[in-house]
PDB file of C-alpha atoms in Angstrom:
ATOM      1  CA  UNK X1302     -33.984 210.075 -11.286  1.00  0.00           C
ATOM      2  CA  UNK X1303     -35.657 211.146  -8.046  1.00  0.00           C
ATOM      3  CA  UNK X1304     -33.332 209.051  -5.938  1.00  0.00           C
ATOM      4  CA  UNK X1305     -34.468 206.973  -2.990  1.00  0.00           C
ATOM      5  CA  UNK X1306     -37.796 208.223  -1.695  1.00  0.00           C
ATOM      6  CA  UNK X1307     -38.863 207.839   1.919  1.00  0.00           C
ATOM      7  CA  UNK X1308     -42.067 208.732   3.646  1.00  0.00           C
ATOM      8  CA  UNK X1309     -43.022 210.224   5.916  1.00  0.00           C
ATOM      9  CA  UNK X1310     -40.112 212.603   6.468  1.00  0.00           C
ATOM     10  CA  UNK X1311     -41.133 213.165  10.057  1.00  0.00           C
ATOM     11  CA  UNK X1312     -43.276 211.109  12.401  1.00  0.00           C
ATOM     12  CA  UNK X1313     -44.309 211.847  15.947  1.00  0.00           C
ATOM     13  CA  UNK X1314     -46.294 209.202  17.748  1.00  0.00           C
ATOM     14  CA  UNK X1315     -47.160 207.967  21.190  1.00  0.00           C
ATOM     15  CA  UNK X1316     -45.638 204.945  22.844  1.00  0.00           C
ATOM     16  CA  UNK X1317     -47.543 201.789  21.944  1.00  0.00           C
ATOM     17  CA  UNK X1318     -48.675 202.967  18.535  1.00  0.00           C
ATOM     18  CA  UNK X1319     -47.793 201.235  15.285  1.00  0.00           C
ATOM     19  CA  UNK X1320     -45.393 203.060  13.000  1.00  0.00           C
ATOM     20  CA  UNK X1321     -44.885 202.264   9.313  1.00  0.00           C
ATOM     21  CA  UNK X1322     -42.012 203.735   7.352  1.00  0.00           C
ATOM     22  CA  UNK X1323     -41.957 203.524   3.586  1.00  0.00           C
ATOM     23  CA  UNK X1324     -39.235 203.428   0.993  1.00  0.00           C
ATOM     24  CA  UNK X1325     -39.091 203.477  -2.781  1.00  0.00           C
ATOM     25  CA  UNK X1326     -35.639 202.500  -4.051  1.00  0.00           C
ATOM     26  CA  UNK X1327     -34.012 203.802  -7.198  1.00  0.00           C
ATOM     27  CA  UNK X1328     -35.443 202.075 -10.237  1.00  0.00           C
ATOM     28  CA  UNK X1329     -33.228 199.229 -11.395  1.00  0.00           C
ATOM     29  CA  UNK X1330     -31.547 198.762  -8.029  1.00  0.00           C
ATOM     30  CA  UNK X1331     -31.817 195.216  -6.738  1.00  0.00           C
ATOM     31  CA  UNK X1332     -30.700 195.661  -3.136  1.00  0.00           C
ATOM     32  CA  UNK X1333     -32.388 197.678  -0.435  1.00  0.00           C
ATOM     33  CA  UNK X1334     -31.139 198.480   3.051  1.00  0.00           C
ATOM     34  CA  UNK X1335     -32.804 199.838   6.185  1.00  0.00           C
ATOM     35  CA  UNK X1336     -30.642 201.737   8.683  1.00  0.00           C
ATOM     36  CA  UNK X1337     -31.239 203.444  11.994  1.00  0.00           C
ATOM     37  CA  UNK X1338     -29.140 206.385  13.130  1.00  0.00           C
ATOM     38  CA  UNK X1339     -28.854 207.850  16.617  1.00  0.00           C
ATOM     39  CA  UNK X1340     -26.341 210.150  18.236  1.00  0.00           C
ATOM     40  CA  UNK X1341     -25.289 207.445  20.661  1.00  0.00           C
ATOM     41  CA  UNK X1342     -24.900 204.529  18.280  1.00  0.00           C
ATOM     42  CA  UNK X1343     -24.365 206.148  14.901  1.00  0.00           C
ATOM     43  CA  UNK X1344     -25.581 204.285  11.821  1.00  0.00           C
ATOM     44  CA  UNK X1345     -26.783 200.714  12.309  1.00  0.00           C
ATOM     45  CA  UNK X1346     -27.833 198.311   9.579  1.00  0.00           C
ATOM     46  CA  UNK X1347     -31.204 196.777  10.453  1.00  0.00           C
ATOM     47  CA  UNK X1348     -31.941 194.571   7.463  1.00  0.00           C
ATOM     48  CA  UNK X1349     -31.240 194.303   3.780  1.00  0.00           C
ATOM     49  CA  UNK X1350     -33.008 192.730   0.837  1.00  0.00           C
ATOM     50  CA  UNK X1351     -31.628 191.376  -2.383  1.00  0.00           C
ATOM     51  CA  UNK X1352     -34.130 190.932  -5.202  1.00  0.00           C
ATOM     52  CA  UNK X1353     -36.954 191.477  -2.689  1.00  0.00           C
ATOM     53  CA  UNK X1354     -35.718 188.652  -0.429  1.00  0.00           C
ATOM     54  CA  UNK X1355     -34.503 189.451   3.102  1.00  0.00           C
ATOM     55  CA  UNK X1356     -30.858 188.386   3.279  1.00  0.00           C
ATOM     56  CA  UNK X1357     -29.643 189.580   6.673  1.00  0.00           C
ATOM     57  CA  UNK X1358     -31.974 190.745   9.417  1.00  0.00           C
ATOM     58  CA  UNK X1359     -29.537 190.270  12.272  1.00  0.00           C
ATOM     59  CA  UNK X1360     -29.588 193.994  12.951  1.00  0.00           C
ATOM     60  CA  UNK X1361     -33.312 194.105  13.650  1.00  0.00           C
ATOM     61  CA  UNK X1362     -33.441 194.957  17.355  1.00  0.00           C
ATOM     62  CA  UNK X1363     -36.361 192.796  18.390  1.00  0.00           C
ATOM     63  CA  UNK X1364     -39.663 191.279  17.355  1.00  0.00           C
ATOM     64  CA  UNK X1365     -41.366 194.636  17.440  1.00  0.00           C
ATOM     65  CA  UNK X1366     -39.559 195.455  14.204  1.00  0.00           C
ATOM     66  CA  UNK X1367     -40.509 193.901  10.887  1.00  0.00           C
ATOM     67  CA  UNK X1368     -39.680 194.726   7.285  1.00  0.00           C
ATOM     68  CA  UNK X1369     -41.192 193.685   4.008  1.00  0.00           C
ATOM     69  CA  UNK X1370     -40.428 194.178   0.357  1.00  0.00           C
ATOM     70  CA  UNK X1371     -43.456 193.014  -1.623  1.00  0.00           C
ATOM     71  CA  UNK X1372     -41.987 194.170  -4.937  1.00  0.00           C
ATOM     72  CA  UNK X1373     -38.874 195.756  -6.413  1.00  0.00           C
ATOM     73  CA  UNK X1374     -40.143 199.286  -5.970  1.00  0.00           C
ATOM     74  CA  UNK X1375     -41.469 199.331  -2.423  1.00  0.00           C
ATOM     75  CA  UNK X1376     -40.438 198.395   1.093  1.00  0.00           C
ATOM     76  CA  UNK X1377     -41.830 199.021   4.556  1.00  0.00           C
ATOM     77  CA  UNK X1378     -40.330 199.007   8.015  1.00  0.00           C
ATOM     78  CA  UNK X1379     -42.897 198.554  10.742  1.00  0.00           C
ATOM     79  CA  UNK X1380     -42.545 199.041  14.475  1.00  0.00           C
ATOM     80  CA  UNK X1381     -45.347 197.626  16.613  1.00  0.00           C
ATOM     81  CA  UNK X1382     -45.661 198.617  19.379  1.00  0.00           C
ATOM     82  CA  UNK X1383     -43.343 201.611  19.300  1.00  0.00           C
ATOM     83  CA  UNK X1384     -41.288 202.677  22.316  1.00  0.00           C
ATOM     84  CA  UNK X1385     -39.479 205.943  23.144  1.00  0.00           C
ATOM     85  CA  UNK X1386     -36.108 204.265  22.620  1.00  0.00           C
ATOM     86  CA  UNK X1387     -37.066 203.706  18.982  1.00  0.00           C
ATOM     87  CA  UNK X1388     -36.739 207.453  18.404  1.00  0.00           C
ATOM     88  CA  UNK X1389     -34.115 207.872  15.697  1.00  0.00           C
ATOM     89  CA  UNK X1390     -33.647 208.703  12.045  1.00  0.00           C
ATOM     90  CA  UNK X1391     -34.394 205.732   9.814  1.00  0.00           C
ATOM     91  CA  UNK X1392     -32.678 205.640   6.447  1.00  0.00           C
ATOM     92  CA  UNK X1393     -33.405 203.519   3.434  1.00  0.00           C
ATOM     93  CA  UNK X1394     -30.652 202.967   0.864  1.00  0.00           C
ATOM     94  CA  UNK X1395     -30.496 201.087  -2.401  1.00  0.00           C
ATOM     95  CA  UNK X1396     -27.761 199.794  -4.643  1.00  0.00           C
ATOM     96  CA  UNK X1397     -27.548 197.989  -7.923  1.00  0.00           C
ATOM     97  CA  UNK X1398     -26.535 194.811  -6.156  1.00  0.00           C
ATOM     98  CA  UNK X1399     -25.367 193.813  -2.707  1.00  0.00           C
ATOM     99  CA  UNK X1400     -21.612 193.883  -2.313  1.00  0.00           C
ATOM    100  CA  UNK X1401     -19.137 196.638  -2.946  1.00  0.00           C
ATOM    101  CA  UNK X1402     -21.461 198.939  -4.841  1.00  0.00           C
ATOM    102  CA  UNK X1403     -22.203 202.482  -3.771  1.00  0.00           C
ATOM    103  CA  UNK X1404     -25.317 202.770  -1.636  1.00  0.00           C
ATOM    104  CA  UNK X1405     -27.619 205.669  -2.335  1.00  0.00           C
ATOM    105  CA  UNK X1406     -29.422 206.896   0.740  1.00  0.00           C
ATOM    106  CA  UNK X1407     -32.846 208.436   1.022  1.00  0.00           C
ATOM    107  CA  UNK X1408     -33.459 211.597   3.056  1.00  0.00           C
ATOM    108  CA  UNK X1409     -34.504 209.615   6.113  1.00  0.00           C
ATOM    109  CA  UNK X1410     -37.536 209.517   8.360  1.00  0.00           C
ATOM    110  CA  UNK X1411     -37.122 211.283  11.672  1.00  0.00           C
ATOM    111  CA  UNK X1412     -39.150 209.326  14.231  1.00  0.00           C
ATOM    112  CA  UNK X1413     -40.028 210.601  17.660  1.00  0.00           C
ATOM    113  CA  UNK X1414     -41.903 208.307  20.022  1.00  0.00           C
ATOM    114  CA  UNK X1415     -43.306 210.091  23.055  1.00  0.00           C
TER     115      UNK X1415
ATOM    116  CA  UNK Z 674     -15.941 197.417  21.270  1.00  0.00           C
ATOM    117  CA  UNK Z 675     -16.758 199.119  18.002  1.00  0.00           C
ATOM    118  CA  UNK Z 676     -14.880 197.683  15.055  1.00  0.00           C
ATOM    119  CA  UNK Z 677     -14.498 201.136  13.495  1.00  0.00           C
ATOM    120  CA  UNK Z 678     -13.197 204.050  15.536  1.00  0.00           C
ATOM    121  CA  UNK Z 679     -13.094 207.571  14.178  1.00  0.00           C
ATOM    122  CA  UNK Z 680     -11.218 210.560  15.517  1.00  0.00           C
ATOM    123  CA  UNK Z 681     -11.530 213.330  16.326  1.00  0.00           C
ATOM    124  CA  UNK Z 682     -15.181 213.078  17.270  1.00  0.00           C
ATOM    125  CA  UNK Z 683     -15.636 216.691  16.237  1.00  0.00           C
ATOM    126  CA  UNK Z 684     -13.543 219.600  15.112  1.00  0.00           C
ATOM    127  CA  UNK Z 685     -13.888 223.215  14.114  1.00  0.00           C
ATOM    128  CA  UNK Z 686     -11.691 224.657  11.378  1.00  0.00           C
ATOM    129  CA  UNK Z 687     -11.366 227.990   9.658  1.00  0.00           C
ATOM    130  CA  UNK Z 688     -12.509 228.279   6.094  1.00  0.00           C
ATOM    131  CA  UNK Z 689      -9.611 227.692   3.726  1.00  0.00           C
ATOM    132  CA  UNK Z 690      -7.652 225.491   6.120  1.00  0.00           C
ATOM    133  CA  UNK Z 691      -6.938 221.796   5.704  1.00  0.00           C
ATOM    134  CA  UNK Z 692      -7.949 219.015   8.058  1.00  0.00           C
ATOM    135  CA  UNK Z 693      -7.486 215.265   8.382  1.00  0.00           C
ATOM    136  CA  UNK Z 694      -9.963 212.776   9.772  1.00  0.00           C
ATOM    137  CA  UNK Z 695      -8.878 209.377  11.037  1.00  0.00           C
ATOM    138  CA  UNK Z 696     -10.519 205.981  10.852  1.00  0.00           C
ATOM    139  CA  UNK Z 697      -9.044 202.910  12.568  1.00  0.00           C
ATOM    140  CA  UNK Z 698     -10.667 199.539  12.140  1.00  0.00           C
ATOM    141  CA  UNK Z 699     -10.310 195.970  13.335  1.00  0.00           C
ATOM    142  CA  UNK Z 700     -12.537 194.332  10.722  1.00  0.00           C
ATOM    143  CA  UNK Z 701     -10.934 191.205   9.321  1.00  0.00           C
ATOM    144  CA  UNK Z 702     -10.917 189.944   6.676  1.00  0.00           C
ATOM    145  CA  UNK Z 703     -11.188 193.256   4.909  1.00  0.00           C
ATOM    146  CA  UNK Z 704     -13.081 193.896   1.690  1.00  0.00           C
ATOM    147  CA  UNK Z 705     -13.318 197.656   1.262  1.00  0.00           C
ATOM    148  CA  UNK Z 706     -13.563 200.950   3.123  1.00  0.00           C
ATOM    149  CA  UNK Z 707     -15.831 203.809   2.234  1.00  0.00           C
ATOM    150  CA  UNK Z 708     -16.065 207.396   3.403  1.00  0.00           C
ATOM    151  CA  UNK Z 709     -19.478 209.032   3.431  1.00  0.00           C
ATOM    152  CA  UNK Z 710     -20.384 212.683   3.886  1.00  0.00           C
ATOM    153  CA  UNK Z 711     -23.628 213.398   5.698  1.00  0.00           C
ATOM    154  CA  UNK Z 712     -25.023 216.912   5.672  1.00  0.00           C
ATOM    155  CA  UNK Z 713     -27.316 217.854   8.532  1.00  0.00           C
ATOM    156  CA  UNK Z 714     -30.796 216.493   7.971  1.00  0.00           C
ATOM    157  CA  UNK Z 715     -29.845 214.441   4.943  1.00  0.00           C
ATOM    158  CA  UNK Z 716     -28.742 210.935   4.122  1.00  0.00           C
ATOM    159  CA  UNK Z 717     -25.075 209.974   3.728  1.00  0.00           C
ATOM    160  CA  UNK Z 718     -23.449 210.376   0.322  1.00  0.00           C
ATOM    161  CA  UNK Z 719     -20.485 208.287  -0.752  1.00  0.00           C
ATOM    162  CA  UNK Z 720     -17.202 210.183  -1.234  1.00  0.00           C
ATOM    163  CA  UNK Z 721     -14.690 207.438  -1.915  1.00  0.00           C
ATOM    164  CA  UNK Z 722     -14.330 203.690  -1.776  1.00  0.00           C
ATOM    165  CA  UNK Z 723     -10.988 201.996  -1.251  1.00  0.00           C
ATOM    166  CA  UNK Z 724     -10.046 198.380  -1.716  1.00  0.00           C
ATOM    167  CA  UNK Z 725      -7.125 196.481  -0.275  1.00  0.00           C
ATOM    168  CA  UNK Z 726      -4.723 197.392  -3.062  1.00  0.00           C
ATOM    169  CA  UNK Z 727      -5.441 201.123  -3.093  1.00  0.00           C
ATOM    170  CA  UNK Z 728      -3.395 203.537  -0.999  1.00  0.00           C
ATOM    171  CA  UNK Z 729      -4.781 206.889  -2.078  1.00  0.00           C
ATOM    172  CA  UNK Z 730      -7.882 208.082  -3.847  1.00  0.00           C
ATOM    173  CA  UNK Z 731      -9.092 211.614  -4.458  1.00  0.00           C
ATOM    174  CA  UNK Z 732     -12.486 213.131  -5.074  1.00  0.00           C
ATOM    175  CA  UNK Z 733     -12.027 216.840  -5.663  1.00  0.00           C
ATOM    176  CA  UNK Z 734     -10.729 218.401  -2.473  1.00  0.00           C
ATOM    177  CA  UNK Z 735     -11.192 215.132  -0.583  1.00  0.00           C
ATOM    178  CA  UNK Z 736      -8.297 212.660  -0.480  1.00  0.00           C
ATOM    179  CA  UNK Z 737      -8.604 209.321   1.249  1.00  0.00           C
ATOM    180  CA  UNK Z 738      -5.697 207.108   2.203  1.00  0.00           C
ATOM    181  CA  UNK Z 739      -5.638 203.506   3.286  1.00  0.00           C
ATOM    182  CA  UNK Z 740      -2.987 201.474   5.089  1.00  0.00           C
ATOM    183  CA  UNK Z 741      -4.353 197.958   5.141  1.00  0.00           C
ATOM    184  CA  UNK Z 742      -1.394 196.710   7.177  1.00  0.00           C
ATOM    185  CA  UNK Z 743      -2.084 199.013  10.109  1.00  0.00           C
ATOM    186  CA  UNK Z 744      -5.829 199.050   9.404  1.00  0.00           C
ATOM    187  CA  UNK Z 745      -5.970 202.817   9.213  1.00  0.00           C
ATOM    188  CA  UNK Z 746      -7.600 205.241   6.828  1.00  0.00           C
ATOM    189  CA  UNK Z 747      -7.648 208.995   6.680  1.00  0.00           C
ATOM    190  CA  UNK Z 748      -9.736 211.570   4.877  1.00  0.00           C
ATOM    191  CA  UNK Z 749      -7.981 214.829   4.096  1.00  0.00           C
ATOM    192  CA  UNK Z 750      -9.973 217.919   3.237  1.00  0.00           C
ATOM    193  CA  UNK Z 751      -8.007 220.569   1.375  1.00  0.00           C
ATOM    194  CA  UNK Z 752      -8.863 224.271   1.421  1.00  0.00           C
ATOM    195  CA  UNK Z 753     -12.042 223.713   3.415  1.00  0.00           C
ATOM    196  CA  UNK Z 754     -15.261 225.445   2.448  1.00  0.00           C
ATOM    197  CA  UNK Z 755     -18.332 226.226   4.494  1.00  0.00           C
ATOM    198  CA  UNK Z 756     -20.161 223.482   2.610  1.00  0.00           C
ATOM    199  CA  UNK Z 757     -17.734 220.934   4.042  1.00  0.00           C
ATOM    200  CA  UNK Z 758     -19.507 221.272   7.393  1.00  0.00           C
ATOM    201  CA  UNK Z 759     -20.955 217.807   7.849  1.00  0.00           C
ATOM    202  CA  UNK Z 760     -20.476 214.456   9.500  1.00  0.00           C
ATOM    203  CA  UNK Z 761     -17.985 212.135   7.794  1.00  0.00           C
ATOM    204  CA  UNK Z 762     -18.652 208.440   8.333  1.00  0.00           C
ATOM    205  CA  UNK Z 763     -16.168 205.633   7.784  1.00  0.00           C
ATOM    206  CA  UNK Z 764     -17.718 202.304   6.791  1.00  0.00           C
ATOM    207  CA  UNK Z 765     -15.721 199.085   6.491  1.00  0.00           C
ATOM    208  CA  UNK Z 766     -16.977 196.023   4.660  1.00  0.00           C
ATOM    209  CA  UNK Z 767     -15.646 192.712   5.882  1.00  0.00           C
ATOM    210  CA  UNK Z 768     -14.989 189.568   3.909  1.00  0.00           C
ATOM    211  CA  UNK Z 769     -18.337 188.190   5.050  1.00  0.00           C
ATOM    212  CA  UNK Z 770     -20.026 191.178   3.425  1.00  0.00           C
ATOM    213  CA  UNK Z 771     -20.927 192.619   6.816  1.00  0.00           C
ATOM    214  CA  UNK Z 772     -20.663 196.370   7.259  1.00  0.00           C
ATOM    215  CA  UNK Z 773     -19.119 198.064  10.295  1.00  0.00           C
ATOM    216  CA  UNK Z 774     -19.832 201.750  10.826  1.00  0.00           C
ATOM    217  CA  UNK Z 775     -17.890 204.453  12.604  1.00  0.00           C
ATOM    218  CA  UNK Z 776     -19.826 207.033  14.554  1.00  0.00           C
ATOM    219  CA  UNK Z 777     -18.551 209.814  12.366  1.00  0.00           C
ATOM    220  CA  UNK Z 778     -16.340 212.876  12.521  1.00  0.00           C
ATOM    221  CA  UNK Z 779     -18.359 216.054  12.944  1.00  0.00           C
ATOM    222  CA  UNK Z 780     -16.680 218.887  11.029  1.00  0.00           C
ATOM    223  CA  UNK Z 781     -17.682 222.520  11.387  1.00  0.00           C
ATOM    224  CA  UNK Z 782     -16.094 225.046   9.046  1.00  0.00           C
ATOM    225  CA  UNK Z 783     -16.316 228.647  10.205  1.00  0.00           C
ATOM    226  CA  UNK Z 784     -15.707 231.755   8.131  1.00  0.00           C
TER     227      UNK Z 784
END
């Protein structure tokens, strides 16, 4: 299994531009999580889906952030418009089901907003 | 205030030596506690998971302990290797299924 796949691995953009991050979870996993990691705040859960349905989006910082999971094998995290403070590493993780199961993380997308 | 506090923030140890990382939490009710290892430039990888009834769990040279009464956990690394250089993140799951993350212990092993 290729594990969780994220793209792009790196993204540099200008303030105000739209950014779309992509994630393909491990096949057969029913829960998908989006995280943001910075030096100052560490890992933060943004949103998670269970069976393609958003369950908890309380971590989404503001309306500029949106996430979708149109099917079991694909999810996007969109930032529009992007701001310099959005610069971080964004991780996607998947697990068989939400709860106490081990989460498998992707390699992350390193985002820099200038 | 963060519900999960890790210490020390960073440490440097000589190859072959042991070290212990601490995680104190205030999450209540408690469901489980997990230690992750995150290599530079990569995503976190789960090392151990501990539930309320477990005191000690090992994964190779990594041994995690849990004292649910004092809400403390530790991760002990035995006979450290250069590949142990990483950030170690403590994650606590509460009874409401919410996750609380520590900011990590940054470990550097030097030859």
